[in-house]
Short mmCIF file of C-alpha atoms in Angstrom, two decimals:
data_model
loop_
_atom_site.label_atom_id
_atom_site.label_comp_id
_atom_site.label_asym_id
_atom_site.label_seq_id
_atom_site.Cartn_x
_atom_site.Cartn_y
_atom_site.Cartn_z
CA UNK A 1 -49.33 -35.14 38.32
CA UNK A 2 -45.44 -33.91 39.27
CA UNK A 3 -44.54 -35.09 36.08
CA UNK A 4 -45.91 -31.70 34.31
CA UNK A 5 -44.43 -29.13 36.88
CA UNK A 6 -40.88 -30.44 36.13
CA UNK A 7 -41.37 -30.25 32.45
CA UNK A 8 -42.55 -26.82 32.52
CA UNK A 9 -39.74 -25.53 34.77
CA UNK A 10 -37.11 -27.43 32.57
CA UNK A 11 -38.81 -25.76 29.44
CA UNK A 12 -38.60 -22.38 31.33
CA UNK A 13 -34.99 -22.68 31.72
CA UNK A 14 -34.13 -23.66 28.68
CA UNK A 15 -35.87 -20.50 27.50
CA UNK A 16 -34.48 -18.48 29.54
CA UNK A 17 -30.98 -19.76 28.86
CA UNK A 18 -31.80 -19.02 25.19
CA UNK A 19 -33.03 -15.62 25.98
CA UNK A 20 -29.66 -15.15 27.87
CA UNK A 21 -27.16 -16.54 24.94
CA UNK A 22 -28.92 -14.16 22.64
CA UNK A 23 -28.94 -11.20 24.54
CA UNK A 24 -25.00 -11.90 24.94
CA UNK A 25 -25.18 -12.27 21.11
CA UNK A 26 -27.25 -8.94 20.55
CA UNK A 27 -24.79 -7.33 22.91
CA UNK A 28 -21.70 -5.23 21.81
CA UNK A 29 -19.43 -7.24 23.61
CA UNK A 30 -20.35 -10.61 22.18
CA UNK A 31 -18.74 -11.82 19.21
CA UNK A 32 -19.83 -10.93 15.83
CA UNK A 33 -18.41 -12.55 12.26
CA UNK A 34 -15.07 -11.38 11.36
CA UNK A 35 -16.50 -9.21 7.76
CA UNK A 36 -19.26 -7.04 10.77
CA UNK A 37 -16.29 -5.31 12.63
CA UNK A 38 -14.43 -2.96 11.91
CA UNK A 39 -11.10 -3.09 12.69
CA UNK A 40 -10.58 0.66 14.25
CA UNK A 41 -12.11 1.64 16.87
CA UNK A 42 -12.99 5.49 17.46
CA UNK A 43 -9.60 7.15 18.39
CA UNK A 44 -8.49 5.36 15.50
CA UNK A 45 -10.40 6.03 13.09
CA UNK A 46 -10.93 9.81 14.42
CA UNK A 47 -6.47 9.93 14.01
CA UNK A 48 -7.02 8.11 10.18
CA UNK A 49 -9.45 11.08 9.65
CA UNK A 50 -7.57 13.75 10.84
CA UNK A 51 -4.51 12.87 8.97
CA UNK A 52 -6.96 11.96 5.76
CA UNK A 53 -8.00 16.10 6.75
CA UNK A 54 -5.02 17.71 6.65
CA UNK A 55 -3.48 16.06 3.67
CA UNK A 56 -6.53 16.36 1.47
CA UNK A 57 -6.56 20.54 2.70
CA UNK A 58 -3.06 20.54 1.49
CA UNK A 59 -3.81 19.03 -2.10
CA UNK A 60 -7.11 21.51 -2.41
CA UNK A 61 -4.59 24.85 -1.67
CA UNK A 62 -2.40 23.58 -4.42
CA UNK A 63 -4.85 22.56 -6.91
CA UNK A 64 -6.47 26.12 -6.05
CA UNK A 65 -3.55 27.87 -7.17
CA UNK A 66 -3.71 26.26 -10.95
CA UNK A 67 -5.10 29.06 -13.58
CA UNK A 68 -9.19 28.18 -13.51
CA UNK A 69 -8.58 27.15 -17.28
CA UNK A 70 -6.90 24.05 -16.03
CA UNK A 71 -9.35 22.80 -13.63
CA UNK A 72 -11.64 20.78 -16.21
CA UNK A 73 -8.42 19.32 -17.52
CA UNK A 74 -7.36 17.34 -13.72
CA UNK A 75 -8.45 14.06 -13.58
CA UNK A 76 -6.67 10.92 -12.14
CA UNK A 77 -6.14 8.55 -14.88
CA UNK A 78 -7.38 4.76 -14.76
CA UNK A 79 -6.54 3.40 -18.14
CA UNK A 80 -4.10 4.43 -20.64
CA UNK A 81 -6.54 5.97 -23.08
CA UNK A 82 -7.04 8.63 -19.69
CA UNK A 83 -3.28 8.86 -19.61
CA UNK A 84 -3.09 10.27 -23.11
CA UNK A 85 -5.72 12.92 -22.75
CA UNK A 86 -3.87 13.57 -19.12
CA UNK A 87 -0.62 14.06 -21.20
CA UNK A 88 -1.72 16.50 -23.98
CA UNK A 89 -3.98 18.81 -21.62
CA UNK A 90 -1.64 19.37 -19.18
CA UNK A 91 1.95 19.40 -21.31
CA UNK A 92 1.46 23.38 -21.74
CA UNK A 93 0.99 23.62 -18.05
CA UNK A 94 3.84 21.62 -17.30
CA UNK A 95 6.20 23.51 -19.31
CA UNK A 96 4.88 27.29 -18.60
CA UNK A 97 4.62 26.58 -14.74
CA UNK A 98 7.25 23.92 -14.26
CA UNK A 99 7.46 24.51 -10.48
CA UNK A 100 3.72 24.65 -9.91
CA UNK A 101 3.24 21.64 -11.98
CA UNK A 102 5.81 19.50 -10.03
CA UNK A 103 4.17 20.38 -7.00
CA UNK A 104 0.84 19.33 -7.51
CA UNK A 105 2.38 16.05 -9.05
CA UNK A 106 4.50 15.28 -6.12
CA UNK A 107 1.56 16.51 -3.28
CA UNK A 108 -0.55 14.09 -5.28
CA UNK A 109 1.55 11.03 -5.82
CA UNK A 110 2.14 11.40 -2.20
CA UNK A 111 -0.79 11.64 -1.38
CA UNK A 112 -2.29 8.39 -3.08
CA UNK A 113 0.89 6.15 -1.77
CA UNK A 114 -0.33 7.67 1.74
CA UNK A 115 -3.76 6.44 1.77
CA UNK A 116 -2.83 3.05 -0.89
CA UNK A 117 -5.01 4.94 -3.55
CA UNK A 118 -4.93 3.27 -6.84
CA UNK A 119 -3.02 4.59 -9.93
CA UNK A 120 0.52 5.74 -8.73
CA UNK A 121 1.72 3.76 -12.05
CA UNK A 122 -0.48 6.26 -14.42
CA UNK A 123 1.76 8.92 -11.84
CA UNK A 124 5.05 6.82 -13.20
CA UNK A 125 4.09 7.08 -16.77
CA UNK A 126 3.48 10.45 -16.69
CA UNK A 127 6.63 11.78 -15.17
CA UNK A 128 8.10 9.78 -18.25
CA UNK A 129 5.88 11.03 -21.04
CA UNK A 130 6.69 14.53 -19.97
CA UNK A 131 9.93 15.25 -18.24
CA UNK A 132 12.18 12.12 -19.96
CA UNK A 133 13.60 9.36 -18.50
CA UNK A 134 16.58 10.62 -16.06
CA UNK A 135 14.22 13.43 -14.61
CA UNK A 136 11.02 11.33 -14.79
CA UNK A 137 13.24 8.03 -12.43
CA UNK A 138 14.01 11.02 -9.84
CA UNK A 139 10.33 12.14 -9.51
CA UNK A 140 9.04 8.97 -9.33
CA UNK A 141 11.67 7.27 -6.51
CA UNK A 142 11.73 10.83 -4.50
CA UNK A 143 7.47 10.22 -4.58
CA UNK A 144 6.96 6.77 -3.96
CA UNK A 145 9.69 6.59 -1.64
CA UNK A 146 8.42 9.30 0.11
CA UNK A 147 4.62 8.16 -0.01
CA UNK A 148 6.04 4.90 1.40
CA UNK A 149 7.44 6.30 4.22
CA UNK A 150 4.50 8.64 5.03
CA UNK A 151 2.41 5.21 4.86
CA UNK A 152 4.78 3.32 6.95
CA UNK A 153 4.13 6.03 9.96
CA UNK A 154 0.75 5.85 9.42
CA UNK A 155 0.28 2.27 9.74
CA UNK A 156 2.83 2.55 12.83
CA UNK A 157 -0.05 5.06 13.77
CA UNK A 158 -3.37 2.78 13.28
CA UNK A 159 -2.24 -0.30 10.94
CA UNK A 160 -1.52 -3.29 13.13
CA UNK A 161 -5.66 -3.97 13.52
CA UNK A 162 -6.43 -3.01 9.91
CA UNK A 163 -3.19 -5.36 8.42
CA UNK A 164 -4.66 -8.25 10.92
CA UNK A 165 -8.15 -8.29 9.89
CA UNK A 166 -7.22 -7.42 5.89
CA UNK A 167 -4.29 -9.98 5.84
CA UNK A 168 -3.82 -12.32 8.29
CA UNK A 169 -2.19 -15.48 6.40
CA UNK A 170 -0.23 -12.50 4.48
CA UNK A 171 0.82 -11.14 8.07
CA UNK A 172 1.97 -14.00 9.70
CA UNK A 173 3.80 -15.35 6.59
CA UNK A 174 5.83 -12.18 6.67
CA UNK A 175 6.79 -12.15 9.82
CA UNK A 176 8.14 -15.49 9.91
CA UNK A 177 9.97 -14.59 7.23
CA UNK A 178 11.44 -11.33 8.33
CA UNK A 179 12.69 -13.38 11.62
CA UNK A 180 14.68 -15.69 9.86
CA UNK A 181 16.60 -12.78 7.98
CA UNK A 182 17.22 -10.22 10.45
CA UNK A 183 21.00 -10.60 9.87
CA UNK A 184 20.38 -9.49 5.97
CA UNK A 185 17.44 -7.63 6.05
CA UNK A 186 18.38 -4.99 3.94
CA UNK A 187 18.62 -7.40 0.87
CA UNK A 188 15.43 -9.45 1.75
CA UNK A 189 13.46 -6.16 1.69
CA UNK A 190 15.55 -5.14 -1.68
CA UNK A 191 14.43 -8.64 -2.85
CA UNK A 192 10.75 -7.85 -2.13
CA UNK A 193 10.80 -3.99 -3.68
CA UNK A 194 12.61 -5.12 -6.61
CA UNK A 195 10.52 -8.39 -7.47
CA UNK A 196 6.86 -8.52 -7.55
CA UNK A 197 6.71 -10.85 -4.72
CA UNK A 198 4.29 -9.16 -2.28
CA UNK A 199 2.83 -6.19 -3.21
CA UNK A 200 4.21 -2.83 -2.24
CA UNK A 201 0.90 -1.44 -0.07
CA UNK A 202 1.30 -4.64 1.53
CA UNK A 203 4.72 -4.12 2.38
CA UNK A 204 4.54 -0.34 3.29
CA UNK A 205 1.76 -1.58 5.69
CA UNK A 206 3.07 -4.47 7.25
CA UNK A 207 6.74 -3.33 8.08
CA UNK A 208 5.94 -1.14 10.97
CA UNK A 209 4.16 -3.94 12.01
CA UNK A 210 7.05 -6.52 12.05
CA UNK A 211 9.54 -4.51 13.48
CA UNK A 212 11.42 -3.44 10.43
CA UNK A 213 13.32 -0.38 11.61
CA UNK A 214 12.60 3.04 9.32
CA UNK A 215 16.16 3.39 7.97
CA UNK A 216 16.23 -0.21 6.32
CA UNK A 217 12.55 -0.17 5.19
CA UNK A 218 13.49 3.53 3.70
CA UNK A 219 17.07 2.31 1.83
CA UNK A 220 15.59 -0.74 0.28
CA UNK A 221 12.90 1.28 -1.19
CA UNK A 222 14.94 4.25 -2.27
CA UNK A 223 17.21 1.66 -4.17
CA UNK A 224 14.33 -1.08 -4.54
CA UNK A 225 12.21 1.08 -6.77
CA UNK A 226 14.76 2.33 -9.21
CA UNK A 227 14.61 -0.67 -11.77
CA UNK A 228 11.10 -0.89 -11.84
CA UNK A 229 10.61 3.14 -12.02
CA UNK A 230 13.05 2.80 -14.51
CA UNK A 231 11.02 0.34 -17.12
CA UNK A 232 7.62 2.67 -16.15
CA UNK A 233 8.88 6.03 -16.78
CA UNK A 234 10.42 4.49 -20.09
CA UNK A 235 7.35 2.93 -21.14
CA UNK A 236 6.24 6.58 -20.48
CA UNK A 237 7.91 7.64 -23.37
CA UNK A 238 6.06 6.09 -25.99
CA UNK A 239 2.46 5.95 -24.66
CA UNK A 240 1.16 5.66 -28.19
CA UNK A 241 2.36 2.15 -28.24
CA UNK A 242 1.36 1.19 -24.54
CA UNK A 243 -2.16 -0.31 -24.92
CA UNK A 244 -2.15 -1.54 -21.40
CA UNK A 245 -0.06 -1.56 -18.22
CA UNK A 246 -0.13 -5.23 -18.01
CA UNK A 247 2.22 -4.78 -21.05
CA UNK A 248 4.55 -3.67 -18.78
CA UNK A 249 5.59 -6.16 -17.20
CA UNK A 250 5.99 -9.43 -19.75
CA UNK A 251 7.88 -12.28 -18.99
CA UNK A 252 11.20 -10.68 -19.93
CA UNK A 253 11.00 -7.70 -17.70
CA UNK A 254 9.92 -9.95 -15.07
CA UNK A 255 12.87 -12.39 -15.37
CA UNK A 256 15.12 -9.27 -15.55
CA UNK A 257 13.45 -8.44 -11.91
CA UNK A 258 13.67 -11.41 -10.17
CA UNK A 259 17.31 -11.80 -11.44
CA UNK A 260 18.19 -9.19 -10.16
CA UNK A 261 16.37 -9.87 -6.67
CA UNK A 262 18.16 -12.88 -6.67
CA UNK A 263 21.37 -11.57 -6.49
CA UNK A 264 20.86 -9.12 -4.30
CA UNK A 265 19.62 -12.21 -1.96
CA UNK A 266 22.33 -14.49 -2.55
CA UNK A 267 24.19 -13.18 0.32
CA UNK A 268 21.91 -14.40 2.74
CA UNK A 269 21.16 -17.80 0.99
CA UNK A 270 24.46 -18.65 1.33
CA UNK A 271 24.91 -17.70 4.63
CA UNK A 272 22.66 -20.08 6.02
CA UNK A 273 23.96 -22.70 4.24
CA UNK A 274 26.81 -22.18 5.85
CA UNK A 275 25.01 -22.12 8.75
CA UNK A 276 23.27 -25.60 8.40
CA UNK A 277 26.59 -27.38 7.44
#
């Protein structure tokens, strides 16, 4: 006859334990898969907006300021057929309102390296199919450089959660890295901007995050970006013959890149070779 009493109250614990564990796991505080948070929480997000704000208010005022005639013509290009039609509607523009037209180019490459918007290499071959190589290399470096920068601060601003939950294999692997090259940073991070190693959003990301100081993240991809700006705005030239950007980069080009990496990391190769004997 006791027999019952005890099962009941052990059954009533057991449910009530279970009733506790998943109110903890209804509850914000419990833990939740990795893919149901998001990584910034409310002042960061509300900073990523604000920023987001004033930028995008900046590009409207100087797309407002184009003749009417050339809205219908903006559109941000995704494949090379897009490019084309980009190219022959706005070459008039370009030429009658050089200054105008540079403007809106720059405020909008910027503004796509700020927020790691897609298509900065259409950006590339445009400055090449209108304004010619030497002009087209200094648009391009002067934009991505400076869209680099303006997305290093802002991942200095709100990146370190978003990098960790995006990349964290990536993350760690780069930091490791960096510490074992602090004596030659500057050519490691030429190595990575010249070679297609890691990507660049990764790297404009990530380097706030792992202590790389502004000046050497901002020399290595002034001068990182020049030989691969240089083969875009080229291929820029002759867009009739460009059926894709994968064409870009072939094995050639690549070999040319990572040649040229290599030297430039030689230095600190040998260095700890010295090092180790």
């Amino acid at each position: 006859m006791m027999a019952a009493p005890r099962n009941l109250m052990g059954d009533t614990g057991r449910l009530l334990r279970d009733e506790e564990n998943a109110d903890e796991d209804d509850s914000p505080y419990g833990k939740k898969p990795k893919f149901e948070r998001f990584p910034l929480n409310k002042w960061e997000f509300v900073a990523a907006f604000g920023v987001f704000f004033v930028f995008s208010t900046g590009l409207l005022c100087i797309y407002l300021t184009m003749p009417e005639a050339e809205y219908g013509k903006i559109k941000l290009p995704r494949t090379v057929s897009d490019l084309r039609m980009l190219k022959d509607n706005l070459g008039t523009y370009a030429k009658d309102h050089p200054a105008q037209f540079i403007l809106g180019y720059c405020s909008t490459y910027i503004f796509m390296q700020t927020f790691m918007i897609p298509g900065t290499i259409f950006m590339s071959l445009l400055a090449g199919a209108l304004f010619g190589v030497t002009r087209g290399i200094i648009l391009v470096v002067f934009n991505a450089t400076a869209g680099a920068s303006s997305c290093f601060f802002l991942s200095k601003l709100i990146g370190r959660p978003l990098v960790t939950w995006m990349w964290p294999e990536k993350l760690r692997f780069f930091q490791a890295e960096i510490a074992k090259r602090r004596d030659k940073l500057l050519n490691y991070m030429l190595f990575l901007r010249i070679t297609p190693t890691l990507p660049n959003l990764f790297i404009n990301l990530a380097s706030p995050i792992v202590d790389i100081p502004f000046h050497i993240f901002f020399l290595a991809t002034l001068i990182g970006l020049i030989p691969a700006s240089f083969i875009t705005v080229r291929a820029g030239l002759a867009l009739g013959d460009l059926r894709s950007v994968k064409d870009l980069y072939d094995f050639k080009t690549l070999s040319v890149l990572f040649l040229i990496g290599f030297v430039l990391i030689c230095p600190t190769l040998l260095k700890r070779k010295r090092i180790y004997e």
